[in-house]
PDB file of C-alpha atoms in Angstrom:
ATOM      1  CA  MET A  30      53.441  30.795 -12.944  1.00  0.00           C
ATOM      2  CA  LYS A  31      55.026  27.531 -13.982  1.00  0.00           C
ATOM      3  CA  SER A  32      58.602  28.637 -13.227  1.00  0.00           C
ATOM      4  CA  LEU A  33      57.512  30.207  -9.945  1.00  0.00           C
ATOM      5  CA  LEU A  34      55.792  27.053  -8.762  1.00  0.00           C
ATOM      6  CA  PHE A  35      58.707  24.915  -9.788  1.00  0.00           C
ATOM      7  CA  ALA A  36      61.160  27.173  -8.034  1.00  0.00           C
ATOM      8  CA  THR A  37      59.255  26.575  -4.815  1.00  0.00           C
ATOM      9  CA  SER A  38      58.174  22.950  -5.240  1.00  0.00           C
ATOM     10  CA  LEU A  39      59.246  20.601  -5.691  1.00  0.00           C
ATOM     11  CA  LEU A  40      54.824   8.426  -2.848  1.00  0.00           C
ATOM     12  CA  ALA A  41      54.404   5.489  -2.357  1.00  0.00           C
ATOM     13  CA  THR A  42      54.341   2.266  -4.270  1.00  0.00           C
ATOM     14  CA  LEU A  43      57.841   1.023  -3.503  1.00  0.00           C
ATOM     15  CA  SER A  44      58.817  -0.651  -0.280  1.00  0.00           C
ATOM     16  CA  MET A  45      60.471   1.398   2.444  1.00  0.00           C
ATOM     17  CA  THR A  46      63.695  -0.553   2.033  1.00  0.00           C
ATOM     18  CA  ALA A  47      63.862  -0.131  -1.722  1.00  0.00           C
ATOM     19  CA  CYS A  48      63.016   3.579  -1.597  1.00  0.00           C
ATOM     20  CA  SER A  49      65.530   4.244   1.170  1.00  0.00           C
ATOM     21  CA  HIS A  50      68.266   2.559  -0.833  1.00  0.00           C
ATOM     22  CA  ALA A  51      67.297   4.403  -4.029  1.00  0.00           C
ATOM     23  CA  THR A  52      67.496   7.911  -2.541  1.00  0.00           C
ATOM     24  CA  SER A  53      69.925   7.565   0.348  1.00  0.00           C
ATOM     25  CA  THR A  54      72.135  10.346  -1.091  1.00  0.00           C
ATOM     26  CA  PRO A  55      71.377  13.439  -3.219  1.00  0.00           C
ATOM     27  CA  ALA A  56      73.213  11.841  -6.143  1.00  0.00           C
ATOM     28  CA  ALA A  57      71.064   8.716  -5.779  1.00  0.00           C
ATOM     29  CA  LEU A  58      67.918  10.867  -5.773  1.00  0.00           C
ATOM     30  CA  ALA A  59      69.028  12.575  -8.988  1.00  0.00           C
ATOM     31  CA  GLU A  60      69.795   9.206 -10.590  1.00  0.00           C
ATOM     32  CA  ALA A  61      66.477   7.668  -9.538  1.00  0.00           C
ATOM     33  CA  PHE A  62      64.511  10.705 -10.712  1.00  0.00           C
ATOM     34  CA  GLN A  63      66.389  10.626 -14.030  1.00  0.00           C
ATOM     35  CA  SER A  64      65.275   7.030 -14.507  1.00  0.00           C
ATOM     36  CA  ALA A  65      61.651   7.922 -13.771  1.00  0.00           C
ATOM     37  CA  LEU A  66      61.787  10.769 -16.300  1.00  0.00           C
ATOM     38  CA  ASP A  67      63.367   8.599 -18.983  1.00  0.00           C
ATOM     39  CA  LYS A  68      60.623   5.981 -18.594  1.00  0.00           C
ATOM     40  CA  GLY A  69      57.751   8.414 -18.100  1.00  0.00           C
ATOM     41  CA  ASP A  70      56.984   6.489 -14.909  1.00  0.00           C
ATOM     42  CA  PHE A  71      54.497   8.568 -12.894  1.00  0.00           C
ATOM     43  CA  ASP A  72      54.331   6.045 -10.033  1.00  0.00           C
ATOM     44  CA  ALA A  73      58.112   5.989  -9.596  1.00  0.00           C
ATOM     45  CA  ALA A  74      58.324   9.794  -9.792  1.00  0.00           C
ATOM     46  CA  ARG A  75      55.705  10.091  -7.063  1.00  0.00           C
ATOM     47  CA  VAL A  76      57.902   8.094  -4.682  1.00  0.00           C
ATOM     48  CA  PHE A  77      60.643  10.696  -4.948  1.00  0.00           C
ATOM     49  CA  ALA A  78      58.538  13.759  -4.046  1.00  0.00           C
ATOM     50  CA  ASP A  79      56.965  14.792  -0.739  1.00  0.00           C
ATOM     51  CA  ILE A  80      53.865  16.417  -2.241  1.00  0.00           C
ATOM     52  CA  ASP A  81      50.951  14.692  -0.508  1.00  0.00           C
ATOM     53  CA  ASP A  82      49.752  17.873   1.205  1.00  0.00           C
ATOM     54  CA  THR A  83      50.249  20.312  -1.676  1.00  0.00           C
ATOM     55  CA  PRO A  84      47.696  21.867  -4.076  1.00  0.00           C
ATOM     56  CA  ALA A  85      46.735  20.299  -7.400  1.00  0.00           C
ATOM     57  CA  GLU A  86      48.690  22.869  -9.423  1.00  0.00           C
ATOM     58  CA  LEU A  87      51.941  21.655  -7.871  1.00  0.00           C
ATOM     59  CA  HIS A  88      51.024  18.039  -8.651  1.00  0.00           C
ATOM     60  CA  PHE A  89      50.296  19.061 -12.226  1.00  0.00           C
ATOM     61  CA  TYR A  90      53.563  20.913 -12.751  1.00  0.00           C
ATOM     62  CA  TYR A  91      55.628  18.149 -11.137  1.00  0.00           C
ATOM     63  CA  PHE A  92      54.116  15.355 -13.205  1.00  0.00           C
ATOM     64  CA  ASP A  93      54.116  17.457 -16.356  1.00  0.00           C
ATOM     65  CA  VAL A  94      57.922  17.403 -16.154  1.00  0.00           C
ATOM     66  CA  VAL A  95      57.741  13.600 -16.187  1.00  0.00           C
ATOM     67  CA  ARG A  96      55.455  13.708 -19.217  1.00  0.00           C
ATOM     68  CA  GLU A  97      57.550  16.236 -21.123  1.00  0.00           C
ATOM     69  CA  CYS A  98      60.871  14.533 -20.389  1.00  0.00           C
ATOM     70  CA  SER A  99      59.624  11.133 -21.526  1.00  0.00           C
ATOM     71  CA  GLY A 100      58.209  12.404 -24.800  1.00  0.00           C
ATOM     72  CA  GLU A 101      58.715  15.928 -26.073  1.00  0.00           C
ATOM     73  CA  SER A 102      62.134  16.679 -24.534  1.00  0.00           C
ATOM     74  CA  THR A 103      65.457  15.150 -23.616  1.00  0.00           C
ATOM     75  CA  CYS A 104      66.248  15.852 -19.965  1.00  0.00           C
ATOM     76  CA  SER A 105      69.175  15.466 -17.615  1.00  0.00           C
ATOM     77  CA  VAL A 106      68.995  15.650 -13.820  1.00  0.00           C
ATOM     78  CA  SER A 107      71.633  16.849 -11.374  1.00  0.00           C
ATOM     79  CA  ALA A 108      71.810  17.641  -7.656  1.00  0.00           C
ATOM     80  CA  SER A 109      73.700  20.461  -5.958  1.00  0.00           C
ATOM     81  CA  PRO A 110      73.814  22.003  -2.460  1.00  0.00           C
ATOM     82  CA  ALA A 111      71.352  24.832  -1.792  1.00  0.00           C
ATOM     83  CA  THR A 112      72.776  28.337  -1.733  1.00  0.00           C
ATOM     84  CA  ALA A 113      71.748  31.189   0.540  1.00  0.00           C
ATOM     85  CA  GLU A 114      70.030  32.724  -2.502  1.00  0.00           C
ATOM     86  CA  ASP A 115      68.019  29.519  -3.073  1.00  0.00           C
ATOM     87  CA  ARG A 116      66.808  29.522   0.530  1.00  0.00           C
ATOM     88  CA  ALA A 117      66.009  33.236   0.444  1.00  0.00           C
ATOM     89  CA  GLN A 118      63.927  32.814  -2.722  1.00  0.00           C
ATOM     90  CA  LEU A 119      61.983  29.949  -1.136  1.00  0.00           C
ATOM     91  CA  GLU A 120      61.286  31.994   1.976  1.00  0.00           C
ATOM     92  CA  ALA A 121      60.195  35.039  -0.049  1.00  0.00           C
ATOM     93  CA  THR A 122      57.821  33.030  -2.220  1.00  0.00           C
ATOM     94  CA  ALA A 123      56.379  31.227   0.795  1.00  0.00           C
ATOM     95  CA  ARG A 124      55.593  34.593   2.415  1.00  0.00           C
ATOM     96  CA  GLN A 125      53.842  35.800  -0.744  1.00  0.00           C
ATOM     97  CA  LEU A 126      51.595  32.720  -0.701  1.00  0.00           C
ATOM     98  CA  ASN A 127      51.029  32.693   3.080  1.00  0.00           C
ATOM     99  CA  ALA A 128      52.776  29.325   3.131  1.00  0.00           C
ATOM    100  CA  GLN A 129      55.715  27.710   4.887  1.00  0.00           C
ATOM    101  CA  ALA A 130      59.074  26.952   3.284  1.00  0.00           C
ATOM    102  CA  PRO A 131      60.559  23.545   4.112  1.00  0.00           C
ATOM    103  CA  PRO A 132      64.088  22.949   5.383  1.00  0.00           C
ATOM    104  CA  VAL A 133      66.227  22.502   2.254  1.00  0.00           C
ATOM    105  CA  ASP A 134      69.454  20.582   1.712  1.00  0.00           C
ATOM    106  CA  GLY A 135      69.904  21.227  -1.978  1.00  0.00           C
ATOM    107  CA  MET A 136      68.422  21.704  -5.403  1.00  0.00           C
ATOM    108  CA  ILE A 137      67.531  19.230  -8.141  1.00  0.00           C
ATOM    109  CA  THR A 138      68.040  20.772 -11.571  1.00  0.00           C
ATOM    110  CA  VAL A 139      66.287  19.375 -14.642  1.00  0.00           C
ATOM    111  CA  THR A 140      67.901  20.579 -17.862  1.00  0.00           C
ATOM    112  CA  SER A 141      65.622  20.033 -20.848  1.00  0.00           C
ATOM    113  CA  LYS A 142      65.899  20.391 -24.606  1.00  0.00           C
ATOM    114  CA  ALA A 143      62.941  19.912 -26.930  1.00  0.00           C
ATOM    115  CA  LYS A 144      63.537  17.062 -29.360  1.00  0.00           C
ATOM    116  CA  ASP A 145      62.492  19.290 -32.254  1.00  0.00           C
ATOM    117  CA  GLY A 146      65.023  21.925 -31.162  1.00  0.00           C
ATOM    118  CA  SER A 147      62.351  24.523 -30.503  1.00  0.00           C
ATOM    119  CA  SER A 148      63.240  25.269 -26.880  1.00  0.00           C
ATOM    120  CA  SER A 149      65.494  24.500 -23.940  1.00  0.00           C
ATOM    121  CA  GLY A 150      65.713  25.461 -20.293  1.00  0.00           C
ATOM    122  CA  ASN A 151      66.309  24.577 -16.655  1.00  0.00           C
ATOM    123  CA  MET A 152      63.898  23.854 -13.822  1.00  0.00           C
ATOM    124  CA  THR A 153      65.024  23.721 -10.196  1.00  0.00           C
ATOM    125  CA  MET A 154      63.292  21.939  -7.329  1.00  0.00           C
ATOM    126  CA  PRO A 155      64.401  21.827  -3.692  1.00  0.00           C
ATOM    127  CA  TYR A 156      65.224  18.557  -1.984  1.00  0.00           C
ATOM    128  CA  ALA A 157      65.695  17.612   1.666  1.00  0.00           C
ATOM    129  CA  LYS A 158      66.080  14.624   3.968  1.00  0.00           C
ATOM    130  CA  VAL A 159      62.632  13.210   4.734  1.00  0.00           C
ATOM    131  CA  GLY A 160      63.063  10.462   7.305  1.00  0.00           C
ATOM    132  CA  ASP A 161      65.996   8.407   6.052  1.00  0.00           C
ATOM    133  CA  ARG A 162      65.535   9.337   2.375  1.00  0.00           C
ATOM    134  CA  TYR A 163      66.141  12.361   0.211  1.00  0.00           C
ATOM    135  CA  LYS A 164      63.049  13.666  -1.559  1.00  0.00           C
ATOM    136  CA  ILE A 165      61.967  16.614  -3.653  1.00  0.00           C
ATOM    137  CA  VAL A 166      60.085  18.931  -1.275  1.00  0.00           C
ATOM    138  CA  THR A 167      57.777  21.912  -1.490  1.00  0.00           C
ATOM    139  CA  ILE A 168      56.366  24.852   0.356  1.00  0.00           C
ATOM    140  CA  ARG A 169      52.960  24.104   1.852  1.00  0.00           C
ATOM    141  CA  TYR A 170      50.133  25.807   3.655  1.00  0.00           C
ATOM    142  CA  SER A 171      50.136  25.959   7.429  1.00  0.00           C
ATOM    143  CA  GLN A 172      47.103  24.661   9.313  1.00  0.00           C
ATOM    144  CA  ASN A 173      46.223  28.271  10.148  1.00  0.00           C
ATOM    145  CA  GLU A 174      46.230  29.239   6.475  1.00  0.00           C
ATOM    146  CA  LEU A 175      44.109  26.216   5.546  1.00  0.00           C
ATOM    147  CA  ALA A 176      41.635  27.197   8.249  1.00  0.00           C
ATOM    148  CA  ALA A 177      41.512  30.739   6.834  1.00  0.00           C
ATOM    149  CA  LEU A 178      40.838  29.397   3.324  1.00  0.00           C
ATOM    150  CA  ARG A 179      38.022  27.192   4.602  1.00  0.00           C
ATOM    151  CA  ALA A 180      36.506  30.096   6.527  1.00  0.00           C
ATOM    152  CA  LYS A 181      36.533  32.584   3.639  1.00  0.00           C
ATOM    153  CA  SER A 182      32.966  33.236   2.504  1.00  0.00           C
ATOM    154  CA  ASP A 183      31.755  32.846  -1.063  1.00  0.00           C
ATOM    155  CA  GLN A 184      30.590  36.460  -1.052  1.00  0.00           C
ATOM    156  CA  ALA A 185      34.048  37.692  -0.056  1.00  0.00           C
ATOM    157  CA  LEU A 186      35.556  35.736  -2.948  1.00  0.00           C
ATOM    158  CA  VAL A 187      33.017  37.200  -5.395  1.00  0.00           C
ATOM    159  CA  ASP A 188      33.652  40.715  -4.091  1.00  0.00           C
ATOM    160  CA  GLU A 189      37.408  40.261  -4.601  1.00  0.00           C
ATOM    161  CA  LEU A 190      36.896  39.080  -8.184  1.00  0.00           C
ATOM    162  CA  PHE A 191      34.616  41.982  -9.061  1.00  0.00           C
ATOM    163  CA  ALA A 192      36.865  44.546  -7.379  1.00  0.00           C
ATOM    164  CA  GLY A 193      39.845  43.322  -9.399  1.00  0.00           C
ATOM    165  CA  GLY A 194      37.987  43.999 -12.643  1.00  0.00           C
ATOM    166  CA  ILE A 195      36.845  41.615 -15.376  1.00  0.00           C
ATOM    167  CA  ARG A 196      37.991  42.329 -18.918  1.00  0.00           C
ATOM    168  CA  ASP A 197      35.189  42.240 -21.498  1.00  0.00           C
ATOM    169  CA  SER A 198      35.362  41.507 -25.230  1.00  0.00           C
ATOM    170  CA  SER A 199      36.382  45.103 -25.994  1.00  0.00           C
ATOM    171  CA  GLY A 200      39.364  44.822 -23.650  1.00  0.00           C
ATOM    172  CA  GLU A 201      37.887  47.094 -21.007  1.00  0.00           C
ATOM    173  CA  SER A 202      38.337  46.028 -17.390  1.00  0.00           C
ATOM    174  CA  ARG A 203      34.953  46.421 -15.732  1.00  0.00           C
ATOM    175  CA  THR A 204      34.546  46.689 -11.982  1.00  0.00           C
ATOM    176  CA  ASP A 205      30.781  47.255 -12.081  1.00  0.00           C
ATOM    177  CA  TRP A 206      29.681  43.618 -12.288  1.00  0.00           C
ATOM    178  CA  ALA A 207      27.850  43.781  -8.957  1.00  0.00           C
ATOM    179  CA  THR A 208      25.394  46.320 -10.411  1.00  0.00           C
ATOM    180  CA  ALA A 209      25.607  45.750 -14.187  1.00  0.00           C
ATOM    181  CA  ALA A 210      25.369  41.948 -14.337  1.00  0.00           C
ATOM    182  CA  THR A 211      22.138  39.958 -14.266  1.00  0.00           C
ATOM    183  CA  ALA A 212      21.799  37.503 -11.390  1.00  0.00           C
ATOM    184  CA  LEU A 213      21.537  33.863 -12.486  1.00  0.00           C
ATOM    185  CA  PRO A 214      19.309  31.267 -10.775  1.00  0.00           C
ATOM    186  CA  THR A 215      20.667  28.767  -8.292  1.00  0.00           C
ATOM    187  CA  ASP A 216      21.601  26.290 -11.034  1.00  0.00           C
ATOM    188  CA  GLY A 217      23.472  28.983 -12.977  1.00  0.00           C
ATOM    189  CA  GLY A 218      20.979  29.062 -15.820  1.00  0.00           C
ATOM    190  CA  ALA A 219      22.230  28.169 -19.299  1.00  0.00           C
ATOM    191  CA  PRO A 220      25.927  28.823 -18.483  1.00  0.00           C
ATOM    192  CA  GLY A 221      25.702  26.714 -15.328  1.00  0.00           C
ATOM    193  CA  LYS A 222      24.000  23.790 -17.057  1.00  0.00           C
ATOM    194  CA  ALA A 223      26.458  23.892 -19.956  1.00  0.00           C
ATOM    195  CA  PHE A 224      29.480  24.033 -17.642  1.00  0.00           C
ATOM    196  CA  VAL A 225      28.269  21.130 -15.499  1.00  0.00           C
ATOM    197  CA  ALA A 226      27.632  19.064 -18.651  1.00  0.00           C
ATOM    198  CA  GLN A 227      31.123  19.869 -19.975  1.00  0.00           C
ATOM    199  CA  THR A 228      32.859  18.921 -16.731  1.00  0.00           C
ATOM    200  CA  ARG A 229      30.900  15.664 -16.485  1.00  0.00           C
ATOM    201  CA  ALA A 230      31.841  14.755 -20.049  1.00  0.00           C
ATOM    202  CA  MET A 231      35.492  15.557 -19.365  1.00  0.00           C
ATOM    203  CA  SER A 232      35.483  13.485 -16.163  1.00  0.00           C
ATOM    204  CA  ALA A 233      34.065  10.534 -18.092  1.00  0.00           C
ATOM    205  CA  ALA A 234      36.809  10.949 -20.717  1.00  0.00           C
ATOM    206  CA  VAL A 235      39.477  11.004 -18.010  1.00  0.00           C
ATOM    207  CA  ASP A 236      38.101   7.862 -16.358  1.00  0.00           C
ATOM    208  CA  ALA A 237      37.996   6.094 -19.738  1.00  0.00           C
ATOM    209  CA  ARG A 238      41.506   7.330 -20.661  1.00  0.00           C
ATOM    210  CA  ASP A 239      39.945   8.577 -23.897  1.00  0.00           C
ATOM    211  CA  PRO A 240      41.613  11.721 -25.299  1.00  0.00           C
ATOM    212  CA  ASP A 241      39.250  11.731 -28.286  1.00  0.00           C
ATOM    213  CA  ALA A 242      36.289  12.101 -25.916  1.00  0.00           C
ATOM    214  CA  ALA A 243      38.227  14.745 -23.972  1.00  0.00           C
ATOM    215  CA  MET A 244      38.838  16.666 -27.179  1.00  0.00           C
ATOM    216  CA  ARG A 245      35.089  16.714 -27.862  1.00  0.00           C
ATOM    217  CA  SER A 246      33.939  17.400 -24.301  1.00  0.00           C
ATOM    218  CA  GLY A 247      34.847  21.043 -23.909  1.00  0.00           C
ATOM    219  CA  GLY A 248      35.423  24.184 -25.893  1.00  0.00           C
ATOM    220  CA  GLN A 249      38.290  25.443 -27.995  1.00  0.00           C
ATOM    221  CA  MET A 250      40.911  24.860 -25.295  1.00  0.00           C
ATOM    222  CA  ALA A 251      40.043  21.159 -24.899  1.00  0.00           C
ATOM    223  CA  THR A 252      40.215  20.735 -28.678  1.00  0.00           C
ATOM    224  CA  ILE A 253      43.725  22.199 -28.714  1.00  0.00           C
ATOM    225  CA  VAL A 254      45.132  20.511 -25.600  1.00  0.00           C
ATOM    226  CA  PHE A 255      43.943  17.001 -26.456  1.00  0.00           C
ATOM    227  CA  ARG A 256      44.258  17.248 -30.252  1.00  0.00           C
ATOM    228  CA  ASP A 257      45.113  14.119 -32.241  1.00  0.00           C
ATOM    229  CA  LYS A 258      47.424  15.890 -34.697  1.00  0.00           C
ATOM    230  CA  ASP A 259      50.247  18.339 -34.161  1.00  0.00           C
ATOM    231  CA  PHE A 260      50.337  21.747 -35.823  1.00  0.00           C
ATOM    232  CA  GLU A 261      51.973  20.224 -38.900  1.00  0.00           C
ATOM    233  CA  GLY A 262      49.209  17.639 -39.294  1.00  0.00           C
ATOM    234  CA  LYS A 263      51.206  14.674 -37.983  1.00  0.00           C
ATOM    235  CA  LEU A 264      49.307  12.171 -35.826  1.00  0.00           C
ATOM    236  CA  ILE A 265      50.143  12.288 -32.113  1.00  0.00           C
ATOM    237  CA  ALA A 266      50.646   8.876 -30.493  1.00  0.00           C
ATOM    238  CA  LEU A 267      47.696   7.716 -28.381  1.00  0.00           C
ATOM    239  CA  ALA A 268      49.984   6.965 -25.411  1.00  0.00           C
ATOM    240  CA  ASP A 269      51.308  10.545 -25.470  1.00  0.00           C
ATOM    241  CA  ARG A 270      47.784  11.956 -25.569  1.00  0.00           C
ATOM    242  CA  GLN A 271      46.730   9.678 -22.694  1.00  0.00           C
ATOM    243  CA  SER A 272      49.696  10.886 -20.627  1.00  0.00           C
ATOM    244  CA  LYS A 273      48.692  14.490 -21.237  1.00  0.00           C
ATOM    245  CA  LEU A 274      45.093  13.702 -20.262  1.00  0.00           C
ATOM    246  CA  HIS A 275      46.286  12.032 -17.046  1.00  0.00           C
ATOM    247  CA  VAL A 276      48.473  14.979 -16.024  1.00  0.00           C
ATOM    248  CA  GLN A 277      45.886  17.608 -16.940  1.00  0.00           C
ATOM    249  CA  SER A 278      43.223  15.709 -14.975  1.00  0.00           C
ATOM    250  CA  LEU A 279      45.053  16.427 -11.706  1.00  0.00           C
ATOM    251  CA  ARG A 280      43.814  20.020 -11.785  1.00  0.00           C
ATOM    252  CA  MET A 281      40.468  19.507 -13.502  1.00  0.00           C
ATOM    253  CA  LEU A 282      37.176  20.208 -11.756  1.00  0.00           C
ATOM    254  CA  ARG A 283      34.903  17.253 -11.024  1.00  0.00           C
ATOM    255  CA  ASP A 284      31.525  16.871  -9.308  1.00  0.00           C
ATOM    256  CA  VAL A 285      30.752  20.540  -9.955  1.00  0.00           C
ATOM    257  CA  LYS A 286      27.825  22.038  -8.036  1.00  0.00           C
ATOM    258  CA  VAL A 287      26.614  25.471  -9.091  1.00  0.00           C
ATOM    259  CA  LYS A 288      25.197  27.778  -6.423  1.00  0.00           C
ATOM    260  CA  GLY A 289      24.243  30.783  -8.536  1.00  0.00           C
ATOM    261  CA  GLY A 290      26.060  33.407 -10.552  1.00  0.00           C
ATOM    262  CA  TYR A 291      26.022  36.472 -12.766  1.00  0.00           C
ATOM    263  CA  LEU A 292      25.742  37.106 -16.507  1.00  0.00           C
ATOM    264  CA  LEU A 293      27.054  40.093 -18.431  1.00  0.00           C
ATOM    265  CA  GLY A 294      27.116  39.825 -22.222  1.00  0.00           C
ATOM    266  CA  ASP A 295      29.053  36.714 -23.282  1.00  0.00           C
ATOM    267  CA  ASP A 296      30.695  36.349 -19.864  1.00  0.00           C
ATOM    268  CA  ALA A 297      29.358  34.552 -16.814  1.00  0.00           C
ATOM    269  CA  VAL A 298      30.590  34.255 -13.256  1.00  0.00           C
ATOM    270  CA  LEU A 299      29.383  31.072 -11.603  1.00  0.00           C
ATOM    271  CA  LEU A 300      29.602  30.401  -7.896  1.00  0.00           C
ATOM    272  CA  ILE A 301      30.664  26.761  -7.628  1.00  0.00           C
ATOM    273  CA  GLU A 302      31.873  24.034  -5.321  1.00  0.00           C
ATOM    274  CA  ALA A 303      33.759  21.085  -6.797  1.00  0.00           C
ATOM    275  CA  ARG A 304      36.708  18.814  -6.226  1.00  0.00           C
ATOM    276  CA  ASN A 305      39.841  18.541  -8.312  1.00  0.00           C
ATOM    277  CA  GLY A 306      41.826  15.560  -9.532  1.00  0.00           C
ATOM    278  CA  ILE A 307      43.684  15.083  -6.242  1.00  0.00           C
ATOM    279  CA  GLY A 308      40.481  15.268  -4.203  1.00  0.00           C
ATOM    280  CA  TRP A 309      40.816  18.795  -2.789  1.00  0.00           C
ATOM    281  CA  ILE A 310      37.799  21.080  -2.552  1.00  0.00           C
ATOM    282  CA  GLU A 311      37.664  23.987  -5.048  1.00  0.00           C
ATOM    283  CA  ARG A 312      35.173  26.686  -4.091  1.00  0.00           C
ATOM    284  CA  GLY A 313      34.249  30.215  -5.144  1.00  0.00           C
ATOM    285  CA  PRO A 314      33.591  32.201  -8.350  1.00  0.00           C
ATOM    286  CA  ILE A 315      34.767  31.033 -11.768  1.00  0.00           C
ATOM    287  CA  LEU A 316      34.682  33.253 -14.866  1.00  0.00           C
ATOM    288  CA  LEU A 317      33.461  31.685 -18.126  1.00  0.00           C
ATOM    289  CA  SER A 318      33.392  33.152 -21.630  1.00  0.00           C
ATOM    290  CA  ARG A 319      31.021  31.896 -24.309  1.00  0.00           C
ATOM    291  CA  GLU A 320      32.528  30.452 -27.487  1.00  0.00           C
ATOM    292  CA  GLY A 321      29.692  29.166 -29.662  1.00  0.00           C
ATOM    293  CA  ASP A 322      27.756  26.616 -27.624  1.00  0.00           C
ATOM    294  CA  SER A 323      30.492  26.087 -25.024  1.00  0.00           C
ATOM    295  CA  TRP A 324      31.660  28.100 -22.038  1.00  0.00           C
ATOM    296  CA  ASP A 325      35.436  28.178 -21.534  1.00  0.00           C
ATOM    297  CA  LYS A 326      37.124  29.105 -18.297  1.00  0.00           C
ATOM    298  CA  ALA A 327      38.628  32.607 -18.460  1.00  0.00           C
ATOM    299  CA  GLY A 328      39.604  33.114 -14.811  1.00  0.00           C
ATOM    300  CA  ASP A 329      38.595  32.437 -11.229  1.00  0.00           C
ATOM    301  CA  ASN A 330      38.986  33.404  -7.605  1.00  0.00           C
ATOM    302  CA  LEU A 331      38.665  29.916  -6.129  1.00  0.00           C
ATOM    303  CA  VAL A 332      40.060  28.721  -2.835  1.00  0.00           C
ATOM    304  CA  SER A 333      41.369  25.167  -2.584  1.00  0.00           C
ATOM    305  CA  TYR A 334      41.916  22.986   0.461  1.00  0.00           C
ATOM    306  CA  PRO A 335      41.871  19.297   1.430  1.00  0.00           C
ATOM    307  CA  ALA A 336      38.450  17.710   1.826  1.00  0.00           C
ATOM    308  CA  ALA A 337      37.412  16.815   5.377  1.00  0.00           C
ATOM    309  CA  LYS A 338      38.508  13.316   6.360  1.00  0.00           C
TER     310      LYS A 338
END
């Protein structure tokens, strides 16, 4: 998913004059973006990308490059003209997602190498002239597609999730949830209350920039993602953990409201409405699996769209 989103994707704190000067050519855009990556400067990186109207996942993947390239990896940035193959890939991916591909002038390539030598690779992001500046651009939903997402009923989203099958602890994909699962009350019962408590605790940790609290606020995944030591037992710098918390928060659920759900064994499907870290609405069914006293996300069939202004 990460490479797919980057292939298709890829604001403002600087003055118009300064930003125009900084990215007046593709080479200048590459140089300015390189500087933002080297410094781990999220605010500067935001200036160089036209992502205001894109989903939270694209924000996450874009800013995670900034985080990785300022800490875990050494990165170099280059710009090159777009090829017919680049444009065709953008168009094909946009069709798959019912989205629109932007006009593209070229591609920004980020070549990365992990500082510990464990991995290396390339990420490409399209760029185009936006006004009088070059910026990294992205596919985005049309107004018609956003209207369709808003209009999709919760029941239709639940039906789609059940029809696709939900894998249980034995590995079997079950499509009989509609008849085999027990209906939960409006508040989601024990799974709903636990999930709301976890998301509130995580939101508080994000607001306090406290990765220790984040590590304690969820289940096994939160413990791993926001850990204070690496896998060799070496302490991870607080600033690096805070950067990870900031980037991860862009796609986290906040202000979760549960509207019912289903329970089958150690799995629960909750029907929720929430907002994510960029303020978009997230709505529909989310699949949780019980691990001890916590309920970790195991899947979803949520729709996401900008909140009404």
